XYZ file of C-alpha atoms in Angstrom:
629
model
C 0.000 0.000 0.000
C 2.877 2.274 0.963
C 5.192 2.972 -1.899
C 7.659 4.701 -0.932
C 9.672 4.800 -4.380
C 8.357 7.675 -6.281
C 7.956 8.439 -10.146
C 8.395 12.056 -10.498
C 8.059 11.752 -14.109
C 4.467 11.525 -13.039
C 4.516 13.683 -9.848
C 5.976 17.082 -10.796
C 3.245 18.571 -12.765
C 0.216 17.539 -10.798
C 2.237 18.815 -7.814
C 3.378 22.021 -8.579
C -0.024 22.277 -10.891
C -2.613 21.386 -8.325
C -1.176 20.959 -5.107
C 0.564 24.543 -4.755
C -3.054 26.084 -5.563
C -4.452 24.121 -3.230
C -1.949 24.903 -0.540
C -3.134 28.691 -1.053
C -6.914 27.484 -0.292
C -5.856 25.320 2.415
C -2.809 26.320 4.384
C -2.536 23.250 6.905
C -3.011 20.867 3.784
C -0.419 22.721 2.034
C 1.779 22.147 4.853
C 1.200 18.603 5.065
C 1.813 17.745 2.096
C 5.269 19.654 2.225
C 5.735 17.408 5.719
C 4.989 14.840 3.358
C 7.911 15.583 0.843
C 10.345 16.712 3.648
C 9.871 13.202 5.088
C 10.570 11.601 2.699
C 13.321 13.425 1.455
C 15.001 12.137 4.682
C 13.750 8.784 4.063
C 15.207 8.174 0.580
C 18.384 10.333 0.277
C 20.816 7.695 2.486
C 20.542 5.187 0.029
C 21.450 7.190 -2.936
C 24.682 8.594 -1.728
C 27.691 6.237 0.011
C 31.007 8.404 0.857
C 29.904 10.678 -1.491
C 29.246 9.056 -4.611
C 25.830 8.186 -6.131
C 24.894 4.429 -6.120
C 21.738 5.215 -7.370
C 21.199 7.443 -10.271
C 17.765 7.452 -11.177
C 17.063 7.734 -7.335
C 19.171 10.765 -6.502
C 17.852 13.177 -9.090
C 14.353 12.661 -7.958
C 15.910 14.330 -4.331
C 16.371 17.174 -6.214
C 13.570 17.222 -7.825
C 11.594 16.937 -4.929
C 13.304 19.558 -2.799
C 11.544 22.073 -6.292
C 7.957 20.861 -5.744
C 9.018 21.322 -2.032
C 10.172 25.154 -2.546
C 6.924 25.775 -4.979
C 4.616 24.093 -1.601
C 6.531 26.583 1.253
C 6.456 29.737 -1.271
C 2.539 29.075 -1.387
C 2.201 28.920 2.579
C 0.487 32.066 3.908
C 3.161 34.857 4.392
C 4.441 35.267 8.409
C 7.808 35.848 9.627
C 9.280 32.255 10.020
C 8.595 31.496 5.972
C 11.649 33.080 4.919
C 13.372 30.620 7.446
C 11.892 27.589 5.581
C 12.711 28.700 2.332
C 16.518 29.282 3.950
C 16.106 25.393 4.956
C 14.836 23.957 1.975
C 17.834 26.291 0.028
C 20.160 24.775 2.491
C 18.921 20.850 2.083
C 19.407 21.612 -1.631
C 22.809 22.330 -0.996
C 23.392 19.728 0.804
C 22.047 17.073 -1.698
C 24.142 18.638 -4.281
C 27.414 18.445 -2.558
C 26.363 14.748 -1.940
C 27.116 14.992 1.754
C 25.813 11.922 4.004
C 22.408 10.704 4.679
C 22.444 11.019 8.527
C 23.626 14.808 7.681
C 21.114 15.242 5.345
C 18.241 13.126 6.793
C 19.183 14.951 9.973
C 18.363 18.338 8.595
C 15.239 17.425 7.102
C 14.079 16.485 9.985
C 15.123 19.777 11.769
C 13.254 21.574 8.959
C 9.991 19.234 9.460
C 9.835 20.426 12.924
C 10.123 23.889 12.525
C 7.584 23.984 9.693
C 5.213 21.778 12.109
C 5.641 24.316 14.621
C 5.052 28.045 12.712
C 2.170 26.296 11.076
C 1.156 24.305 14.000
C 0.398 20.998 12.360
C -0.075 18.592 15.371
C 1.892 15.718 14.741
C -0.206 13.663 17.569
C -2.993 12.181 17.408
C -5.452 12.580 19.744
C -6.476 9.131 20.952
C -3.991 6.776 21.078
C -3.245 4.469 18.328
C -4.854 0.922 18.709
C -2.597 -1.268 16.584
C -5.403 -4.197 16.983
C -7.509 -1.859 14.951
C -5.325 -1.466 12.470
C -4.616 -4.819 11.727
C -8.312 -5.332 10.486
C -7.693 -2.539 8.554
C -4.549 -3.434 7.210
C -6.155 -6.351 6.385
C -8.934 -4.797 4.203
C -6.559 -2.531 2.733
C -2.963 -3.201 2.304
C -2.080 -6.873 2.198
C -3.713 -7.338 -1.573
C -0.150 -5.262 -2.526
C 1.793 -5.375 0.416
C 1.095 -9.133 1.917
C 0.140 -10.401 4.914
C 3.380 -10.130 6.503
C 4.209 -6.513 4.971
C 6.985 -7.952 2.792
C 5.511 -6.266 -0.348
C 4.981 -9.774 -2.073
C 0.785 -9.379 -1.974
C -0.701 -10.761 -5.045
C -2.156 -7.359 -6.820
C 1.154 -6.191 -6.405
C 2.819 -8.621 -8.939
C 4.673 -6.485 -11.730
C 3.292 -2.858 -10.298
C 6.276 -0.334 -10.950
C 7.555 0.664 -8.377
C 7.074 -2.277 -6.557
C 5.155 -1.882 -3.528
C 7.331 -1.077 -0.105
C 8.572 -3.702 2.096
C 7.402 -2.581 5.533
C 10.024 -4.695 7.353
C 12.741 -2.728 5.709
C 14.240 -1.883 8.972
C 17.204 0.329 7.992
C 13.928 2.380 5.956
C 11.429 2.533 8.539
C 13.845 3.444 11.018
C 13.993 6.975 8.905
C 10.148 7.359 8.862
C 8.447 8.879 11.557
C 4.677 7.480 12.983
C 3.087 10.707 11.539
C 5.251 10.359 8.429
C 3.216 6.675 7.875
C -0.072 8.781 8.794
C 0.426 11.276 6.530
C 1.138 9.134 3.511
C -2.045 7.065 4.214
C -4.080 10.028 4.229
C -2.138 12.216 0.678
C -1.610 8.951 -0.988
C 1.796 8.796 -3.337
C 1.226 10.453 -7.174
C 2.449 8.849 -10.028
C 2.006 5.276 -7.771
C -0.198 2.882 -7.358
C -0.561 4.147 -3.632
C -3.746 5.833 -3.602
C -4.821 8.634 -1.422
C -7.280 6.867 2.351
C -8.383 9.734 3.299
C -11.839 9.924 1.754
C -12.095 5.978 3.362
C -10.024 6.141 6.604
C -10.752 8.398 8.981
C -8.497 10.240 11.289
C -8.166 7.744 14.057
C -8.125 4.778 11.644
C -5.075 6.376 9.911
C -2.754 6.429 13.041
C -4.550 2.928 14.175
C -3.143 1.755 10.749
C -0.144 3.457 10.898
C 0.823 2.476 14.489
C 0.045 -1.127 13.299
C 2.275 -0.718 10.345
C 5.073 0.528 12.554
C 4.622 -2.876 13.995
C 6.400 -4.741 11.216
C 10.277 -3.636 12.492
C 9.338 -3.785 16.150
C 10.567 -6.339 18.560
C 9.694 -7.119 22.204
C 11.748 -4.444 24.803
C 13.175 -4.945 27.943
C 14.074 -1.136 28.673
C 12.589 0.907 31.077
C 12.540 4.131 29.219
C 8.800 5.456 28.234
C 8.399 7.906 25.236
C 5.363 10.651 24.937
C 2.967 9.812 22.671
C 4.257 13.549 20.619
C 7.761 11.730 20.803
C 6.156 8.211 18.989
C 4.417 10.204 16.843
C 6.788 12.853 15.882
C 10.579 11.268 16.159
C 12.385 8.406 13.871
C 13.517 5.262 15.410
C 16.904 6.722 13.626
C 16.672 10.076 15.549
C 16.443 7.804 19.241
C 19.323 5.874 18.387
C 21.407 9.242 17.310
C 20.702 10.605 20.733
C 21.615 7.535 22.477
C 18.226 6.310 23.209
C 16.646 3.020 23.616
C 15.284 2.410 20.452
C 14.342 -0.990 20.357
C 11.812 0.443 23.584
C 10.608 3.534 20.909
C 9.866 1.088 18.133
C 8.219 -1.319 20.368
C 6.174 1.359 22.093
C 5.020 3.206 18.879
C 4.310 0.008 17.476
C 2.171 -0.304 20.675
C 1.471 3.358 21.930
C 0.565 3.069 25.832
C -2.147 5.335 27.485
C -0.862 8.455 28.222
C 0.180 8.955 32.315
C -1.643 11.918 33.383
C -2.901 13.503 36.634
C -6.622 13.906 37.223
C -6.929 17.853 36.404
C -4.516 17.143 33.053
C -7.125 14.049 32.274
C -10.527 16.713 32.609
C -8.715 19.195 30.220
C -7.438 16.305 27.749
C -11.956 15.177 28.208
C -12.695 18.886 27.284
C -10.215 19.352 24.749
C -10.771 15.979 22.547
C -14.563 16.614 23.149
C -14.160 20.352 21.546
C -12.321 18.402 18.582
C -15.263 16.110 18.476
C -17.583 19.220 18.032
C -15.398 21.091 15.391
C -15.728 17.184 13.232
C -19.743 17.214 13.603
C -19.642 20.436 12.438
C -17.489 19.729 9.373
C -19.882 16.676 8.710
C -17.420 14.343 9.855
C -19.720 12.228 12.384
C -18.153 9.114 12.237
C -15.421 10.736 13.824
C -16.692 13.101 16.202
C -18.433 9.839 17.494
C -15.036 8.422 17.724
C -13.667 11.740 19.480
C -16.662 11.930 21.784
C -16.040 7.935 22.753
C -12.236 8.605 23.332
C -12.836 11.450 25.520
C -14.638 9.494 28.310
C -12.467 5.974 27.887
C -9.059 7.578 27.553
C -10.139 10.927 29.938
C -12.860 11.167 32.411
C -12.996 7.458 32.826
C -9.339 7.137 34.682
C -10.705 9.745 37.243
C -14.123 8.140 37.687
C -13.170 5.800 40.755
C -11.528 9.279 42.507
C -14.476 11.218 42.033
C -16.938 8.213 43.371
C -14.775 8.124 46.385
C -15.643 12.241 46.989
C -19.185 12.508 45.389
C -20.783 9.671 43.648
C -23.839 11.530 42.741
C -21.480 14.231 40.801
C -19.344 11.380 38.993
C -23.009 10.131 37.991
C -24.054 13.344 36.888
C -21.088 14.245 34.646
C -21.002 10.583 33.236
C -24.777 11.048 32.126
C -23.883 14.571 30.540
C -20.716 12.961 28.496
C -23.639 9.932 27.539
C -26.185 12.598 26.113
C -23.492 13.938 24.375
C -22.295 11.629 22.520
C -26.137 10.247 21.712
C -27.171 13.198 20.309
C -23.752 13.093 18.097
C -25.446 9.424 16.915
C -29.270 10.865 16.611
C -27.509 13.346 14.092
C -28.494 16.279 16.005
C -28.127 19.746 14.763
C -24.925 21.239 15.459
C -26.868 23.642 18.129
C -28.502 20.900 19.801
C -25.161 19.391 19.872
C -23.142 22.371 21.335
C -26.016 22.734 24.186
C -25.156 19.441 25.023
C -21.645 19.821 25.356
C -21.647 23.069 26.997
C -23.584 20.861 29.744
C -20.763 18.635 29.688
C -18.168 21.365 30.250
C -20.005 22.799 33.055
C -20.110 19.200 35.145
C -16.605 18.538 34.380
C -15.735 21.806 35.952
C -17.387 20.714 38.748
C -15.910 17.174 39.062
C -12.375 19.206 38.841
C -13.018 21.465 41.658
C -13.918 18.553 43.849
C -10.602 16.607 42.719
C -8.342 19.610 43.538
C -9.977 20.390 46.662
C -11.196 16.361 47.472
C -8.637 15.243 50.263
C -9.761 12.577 51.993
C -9.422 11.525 55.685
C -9.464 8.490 57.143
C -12.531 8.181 57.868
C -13.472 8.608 54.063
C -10.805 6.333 53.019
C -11.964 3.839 55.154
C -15.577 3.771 53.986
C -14.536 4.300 50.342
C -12.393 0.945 50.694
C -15.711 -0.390 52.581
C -18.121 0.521 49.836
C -15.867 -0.926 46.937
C -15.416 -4.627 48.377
C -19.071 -4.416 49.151
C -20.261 -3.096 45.834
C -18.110 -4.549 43.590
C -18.315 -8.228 45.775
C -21.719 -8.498 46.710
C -22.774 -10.347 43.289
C -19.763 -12.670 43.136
C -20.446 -13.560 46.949
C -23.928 -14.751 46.585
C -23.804 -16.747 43.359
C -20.915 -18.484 44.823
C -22.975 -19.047 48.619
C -26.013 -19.900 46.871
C -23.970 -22.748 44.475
C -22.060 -23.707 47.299
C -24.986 -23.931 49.777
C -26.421 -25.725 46.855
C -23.963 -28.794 46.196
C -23.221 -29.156 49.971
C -26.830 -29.677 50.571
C -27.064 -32.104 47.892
C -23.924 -34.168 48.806
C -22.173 -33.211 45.789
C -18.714 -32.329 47.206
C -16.355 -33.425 43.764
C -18.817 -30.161 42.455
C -17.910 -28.360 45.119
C -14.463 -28.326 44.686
C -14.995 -27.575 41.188
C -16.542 -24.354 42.323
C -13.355 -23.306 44.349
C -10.899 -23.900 41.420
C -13.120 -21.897 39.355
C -13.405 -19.065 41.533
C -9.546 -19.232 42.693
C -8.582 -19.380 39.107
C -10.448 -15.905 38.542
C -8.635 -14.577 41.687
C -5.116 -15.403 39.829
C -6.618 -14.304 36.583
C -8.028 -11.148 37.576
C -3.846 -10.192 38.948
C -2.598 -11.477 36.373
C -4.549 -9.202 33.698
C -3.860 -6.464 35.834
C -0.256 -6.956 35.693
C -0.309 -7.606 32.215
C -1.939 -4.334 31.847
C 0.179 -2.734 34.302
C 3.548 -4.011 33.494
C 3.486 -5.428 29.924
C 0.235 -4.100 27.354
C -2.086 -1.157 27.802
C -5.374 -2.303 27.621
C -7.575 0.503 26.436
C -10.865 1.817 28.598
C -12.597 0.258 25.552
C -11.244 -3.117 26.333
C -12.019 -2.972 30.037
C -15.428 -2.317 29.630
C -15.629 -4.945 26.327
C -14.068 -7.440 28.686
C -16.837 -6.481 32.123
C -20.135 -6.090 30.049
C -19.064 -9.319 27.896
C -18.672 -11.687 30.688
C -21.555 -9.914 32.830
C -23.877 -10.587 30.137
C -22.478 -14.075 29.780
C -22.662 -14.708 33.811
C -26.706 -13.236 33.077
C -27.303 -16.125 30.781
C -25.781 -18.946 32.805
C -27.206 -17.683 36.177
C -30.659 -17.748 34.631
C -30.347 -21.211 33.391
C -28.792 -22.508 36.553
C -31.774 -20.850 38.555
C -34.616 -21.885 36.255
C -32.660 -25.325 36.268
C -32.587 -25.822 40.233
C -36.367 -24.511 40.280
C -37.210 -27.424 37.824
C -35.280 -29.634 40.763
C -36.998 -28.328 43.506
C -39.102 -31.159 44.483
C -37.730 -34.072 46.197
C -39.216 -36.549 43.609
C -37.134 -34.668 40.675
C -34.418 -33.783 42.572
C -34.278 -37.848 43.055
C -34.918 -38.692 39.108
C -32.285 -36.297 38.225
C -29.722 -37.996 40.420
C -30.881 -41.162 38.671
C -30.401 -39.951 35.511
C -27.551 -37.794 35.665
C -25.894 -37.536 38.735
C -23.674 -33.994 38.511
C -20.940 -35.499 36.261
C -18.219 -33.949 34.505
C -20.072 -31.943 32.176
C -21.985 -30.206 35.393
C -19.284 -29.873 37.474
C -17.262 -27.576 34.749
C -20.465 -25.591 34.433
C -20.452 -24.706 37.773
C -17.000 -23.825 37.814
C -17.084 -21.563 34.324
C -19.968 -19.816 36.207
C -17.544 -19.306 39.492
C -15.337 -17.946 37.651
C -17.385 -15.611 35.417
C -18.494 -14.241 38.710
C -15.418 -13.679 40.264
C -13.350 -12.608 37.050
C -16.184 -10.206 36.065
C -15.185 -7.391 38.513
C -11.457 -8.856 39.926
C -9.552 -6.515 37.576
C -11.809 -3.513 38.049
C -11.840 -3.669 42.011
C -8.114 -3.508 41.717
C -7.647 -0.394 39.741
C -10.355 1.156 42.296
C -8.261 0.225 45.117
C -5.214 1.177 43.363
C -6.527 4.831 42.823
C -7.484 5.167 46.200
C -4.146 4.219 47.706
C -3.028 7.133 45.914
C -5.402 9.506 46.450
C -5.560 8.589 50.334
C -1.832 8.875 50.842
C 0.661 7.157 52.844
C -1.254 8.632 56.179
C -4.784 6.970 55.135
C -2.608 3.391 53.938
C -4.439 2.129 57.211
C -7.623 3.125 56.584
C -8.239 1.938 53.173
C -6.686 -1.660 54.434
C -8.990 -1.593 57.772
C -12.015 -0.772 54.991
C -10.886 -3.486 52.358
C -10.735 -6.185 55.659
C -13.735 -4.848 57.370
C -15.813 -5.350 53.863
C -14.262 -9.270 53.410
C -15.315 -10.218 56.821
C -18.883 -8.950 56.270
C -19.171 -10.831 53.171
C -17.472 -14.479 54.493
C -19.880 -13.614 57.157
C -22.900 -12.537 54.744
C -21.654 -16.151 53.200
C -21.510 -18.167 56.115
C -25.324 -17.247 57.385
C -26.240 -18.399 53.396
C -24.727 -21.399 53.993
C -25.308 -22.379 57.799
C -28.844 -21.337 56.878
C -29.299 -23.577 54.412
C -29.244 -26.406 55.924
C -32.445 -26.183 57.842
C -34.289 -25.301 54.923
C -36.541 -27.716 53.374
C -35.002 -29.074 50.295
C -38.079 -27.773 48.072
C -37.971 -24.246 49.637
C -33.895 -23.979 49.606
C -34.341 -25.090 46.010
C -36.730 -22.500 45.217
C -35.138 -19.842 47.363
C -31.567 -20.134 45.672
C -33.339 -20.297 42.213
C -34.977 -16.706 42.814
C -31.756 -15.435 43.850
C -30.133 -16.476 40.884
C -32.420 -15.423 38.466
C -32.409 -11.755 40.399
C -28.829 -11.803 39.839
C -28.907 -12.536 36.230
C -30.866 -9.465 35.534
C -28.393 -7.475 37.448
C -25.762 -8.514 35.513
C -27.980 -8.040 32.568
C -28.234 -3.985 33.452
C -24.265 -4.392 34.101
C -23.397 -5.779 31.482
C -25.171 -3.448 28.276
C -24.165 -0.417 30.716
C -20.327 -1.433 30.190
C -21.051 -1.611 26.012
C -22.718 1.460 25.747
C -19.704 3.234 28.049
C -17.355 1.200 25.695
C -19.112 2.692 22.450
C -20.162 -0.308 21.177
C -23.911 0.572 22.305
C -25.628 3.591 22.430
C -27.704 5.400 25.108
C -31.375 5.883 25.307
C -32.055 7.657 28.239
C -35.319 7.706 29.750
C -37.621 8.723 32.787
C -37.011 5.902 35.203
C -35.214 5.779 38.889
C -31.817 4.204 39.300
C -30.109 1.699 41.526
C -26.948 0.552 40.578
C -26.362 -2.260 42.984
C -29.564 -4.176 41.154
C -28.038 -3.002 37.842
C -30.668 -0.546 37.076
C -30.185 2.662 35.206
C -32.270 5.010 33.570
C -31.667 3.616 30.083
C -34.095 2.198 27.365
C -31.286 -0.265 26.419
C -30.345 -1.221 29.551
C -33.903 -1.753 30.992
C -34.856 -3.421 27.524
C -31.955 -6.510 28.313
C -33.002 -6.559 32.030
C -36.859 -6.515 30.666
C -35.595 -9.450 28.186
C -33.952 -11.688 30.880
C -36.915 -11.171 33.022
C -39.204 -12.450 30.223
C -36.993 -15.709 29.732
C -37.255 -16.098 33.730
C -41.476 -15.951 33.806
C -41.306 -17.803 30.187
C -38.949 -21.089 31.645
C -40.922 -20.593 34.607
C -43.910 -20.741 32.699
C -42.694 -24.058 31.273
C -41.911 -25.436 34.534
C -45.188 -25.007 35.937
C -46.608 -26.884 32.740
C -44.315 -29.829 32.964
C -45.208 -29.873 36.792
C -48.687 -30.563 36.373
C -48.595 -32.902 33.677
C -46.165 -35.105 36.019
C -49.113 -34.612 38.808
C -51.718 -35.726 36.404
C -49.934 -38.691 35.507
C -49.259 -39.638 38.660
C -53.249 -39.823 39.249
């Protein structure tokens, strides 16, 4: 897809013809595509020139003729004080070229010239959300391996006999040379007189650096450094410049290959929410909705999200008011609103956030607050992993099933290890998006929904002695059950695991070594109440009737599955991948209930499969007591 060889047989006149007059029409274009050039410049040159002798004819005198459409793009830039300073440059890279000097010399100074062209005609070389290289594999998929290949080698099948050949992206001596935003900008201008068309009429912004970031993915290798790059130094720098300056660069290629969130404070992640969200507006307005959607979805996951757990701890109520604002946002962005109805709604937005920011600079929190904020999430998050576990549990014991039983403990210790060990993988090794957390929760909440409601509809079909004993005939729990019960331990446990830790890992910061104490003495008073909460289920139990215990623990389950229905679509639509529908109803978020159409629709849908199996039941029930008349 990339071809980075260029025919400027065929480039020339449409440059200087077209693209100059456009660069008077549209400045920052104009600029780009003299980025573009400049890049590339920097890119090709080494491999021309060896101690000062051209290996490569053909190759070296389209440098120079580059470095004229190049002079004929700055000249048409709007006039300010630094232009004369890029001409200067682009006079001086001439010079260089012709004198043959070396290609770190010369790369070097195009580079230098980039910048300061970037910076008087402030072209952001960033993107605003962070790349997801997952994304753009799909999308190199759809795009780029027909000429390219699968493995970026440049050996795809439509790319048989096309002159020049397409690039090989695992050229690493190349690549090195090329800059994230230089692989950006040539997906988005395309490559005249090539078979490299121009993506920006298909690929949107965030696509583009997705795609790019995925490309730069080809010459990368797993690091073991410790250094960290800004996301303006993946974007902006060459592998080639890090290793000039003595940097890691095997760490820079692997970390632009896989860009990780950016680490900012709570006030820096409100302003990057408002900012990206004021981007988002400026795209609806151009028409652009597909990626003011995308803006608008960023700005919660990769902003106001990350501060969310701080801001329960202080004020729930506010973090719930601000999160609905960002919601009806974005939904009226997706109900193609007018751009006025849209503005109201983010001028809402702006005015909640500002609150949520006052109450994080001024939010310290005492012991006291610590401790019941380290209560509250143990409780919250581990009230609906406690009971399905008590209630299966209770459930087997009662029924003399004890290999089941211990299937239930592997299950739910294996989510205990899982849950750490995703959060040090996230921690320590990937960055897995907001988008991916709340994938990963409503995914396996709405998968716990399904299998709680057919293990409580199944233990209400059991309830009577009589089938409790035919079942036992017919089936005793074998292997198949017991790994049922075990999946659905560990869907319970898993569902929140990673999610209570980064809670409790924000509040150990924001409480400070001095409230340490307090957030432990909350986290262990909150354990004992539910082993204890656990223990009455369980002790209780036992001098239950076997009918009512049956029916009891079936009710409970089936209440739980439509909480974790209500969980589980309010996780999608915060991921993006549903959207909101808000509507006059209360809300309760321990049962999973929120004021949304959606979200009341799945919990309205699971109860309907509840009273529908229920239904059944009954039916079946009285046909067995009218046979046995």
């Amino acid at each position: 897809m990339i071809h980075f060889r260029l025919s400027l047989s065929w480039l020339i006149l449409p440059l200087l013809a077209s693209l100059s007059f456009l660069a008077i029409g549209e400045p920052l274009d104009g600029a780009a595509q003299a980025l573009h050039l400049i890049g590339y410049i920097g890119a090709d040159y080494p491999a021309t020139v060896v101690d000062g002798q051209v290996v490569d004819v053909s190759e070296y005198q389209e440098q120079l003729e580059f470095l004229d459409v190049l002079q004929g793009l700055i000249v048409a830039l709007p006039a300010q004080a630094g232009r004369a300073e890029l001409e200067q440059g682009v006079s001086n890279l001439h010079q260089a070229i012709i004198q043959r000097q070396s290609g770190d010399e010369v790369a070097s100074a195009a580079r230098a010239l980039g910048a300061r062209l970037a910076e008087l005609y402030q072209v952001s070389l960033t993107p605003i959300l962070t790349p997801d290289p997952q994304r753009g594999a799909q999308l190199y998929a759809q795009h780029c391996s027909v000429c390219h290949g699968d493995s970026g080698l440049g050996d795809g099948p439509a790319g048989i006999g096309l002159e020049p050949a397409p690039a090989n992206l695992r050229d690493t001596a190349r690549m090195d040379r090329l800059s994230l935003y230089d692989l950006y900008n040539t997906l988005g201008l395309g490559i005249e007189g090539t078979d490299m068309p121009a993506f920006a009429d298909q690929l949107d912004e965030r696509q583009r650096w997705d795609l790019a970031s995925y490309i730069a993915s080809f010459t990368a290798t797993a690091a073991q450094g410790q250094a960290r790059f800004a996301m303006s130094e993946l974007a902006g720098r060459t592998p080639a410049e890090i290793a000039a300056a003595g940097g890691d660069v095997a760490a820079f290629r692997a970390q632009r290959a896989h860009p990780l969130l950016e680490q900012r404070g709570p006030q820096q992640l409100i302003g990057y929410t408002r900012a990206t969200l004021e981007r988002s507006l400026q795209a609806y307005r151009e028409g652009d909705r597909e990626q003011a959607y995308d803006l608008s979805v960023g700005a919660y996951l990769e902003g106001f999200e990350l501060v969310e757990s701080a801001l329960d701890n202080l004020d729930a109520v506010q973090r719930k008011t601000t999160e609905r604002a960002l919601m009806a946002y974005r939904q009226a962005l997706q109900d193609g609103a007018s751009v006025g109805v849209a503005a109201q709604a983010l001028e809402q937005v702006k005015i909640e956030l500002d609150k949520s920011a006052t109450l994080l600079v001024d939010g310290a929190m005492d012991d006291s607050l610590s401790f019941f904020a380290s209560l509250l999430i143990l409780l919250r998050e581990g009230l609906e992993a406690i009971l399905v576990l008590a209630a299966i549990l209770a459930f087997l014991r009662n029924t003399g099933q004890q290999q089941a039983v211990r299937s239930v403990h592997i299950g739910w210790g294996l989510a205990l290890l899982a849950g750490v060990a995703t959060w040090a993988v996230a921690a320590y090794l990937i960055d897995i998006s907001g988008a991916q957390r709340e994938l990963l929760e409503g995914a396996t909440a709405l998968f716990a929904s399904v299998v709680l409601l057919w293990v409580g509809v199944w233990m209400h079909d059991r309830r009577h002695a009589a089938a409790w004993q035919d079942y036992i005939k017919s089936s005793l729990v074998g292997g198949g059950g017991r790994f049922g019960f075990a999946v659905l331990a560990f869907f319970s446990v898993y569902r929140e695991l990673f999610e209570v830790i980064l809670f409790y890992e924000t509040l150990w910061l924001q409480a400070g070594p001095a409230g340490h104490g307090a957030v432990l003495a909350g986290a262990a008073a909150a354990l004992v109440l539910l082993l204890g909460l656990a223990w009455v289920i369980l002790r209780g139990s036992r001098k239950l009737p076997l009918a009512t215990f049956f029916g009891i623990n079936a009710v409970l389950l089936c209440v739980l599955s439509v909480v974790f229905a209500g969980h589980g679509v309010a996780a999608l639509q915060e991921a993006g991948v549903l959207g909101t529908r808000p509507v006059a109803f209360f809300e309760f978020d321990w049962l999973g209930i929120h004021a949304d159409a959606w979200s009341l629709a799945a919990q309205g849908l699971a109860l309907t499969g509840i009273a529908l199996l229920y239904g059944r039941s009954l039916l079946g029930e009285r046909r067995r007591l009218a046979e046995q008349r």
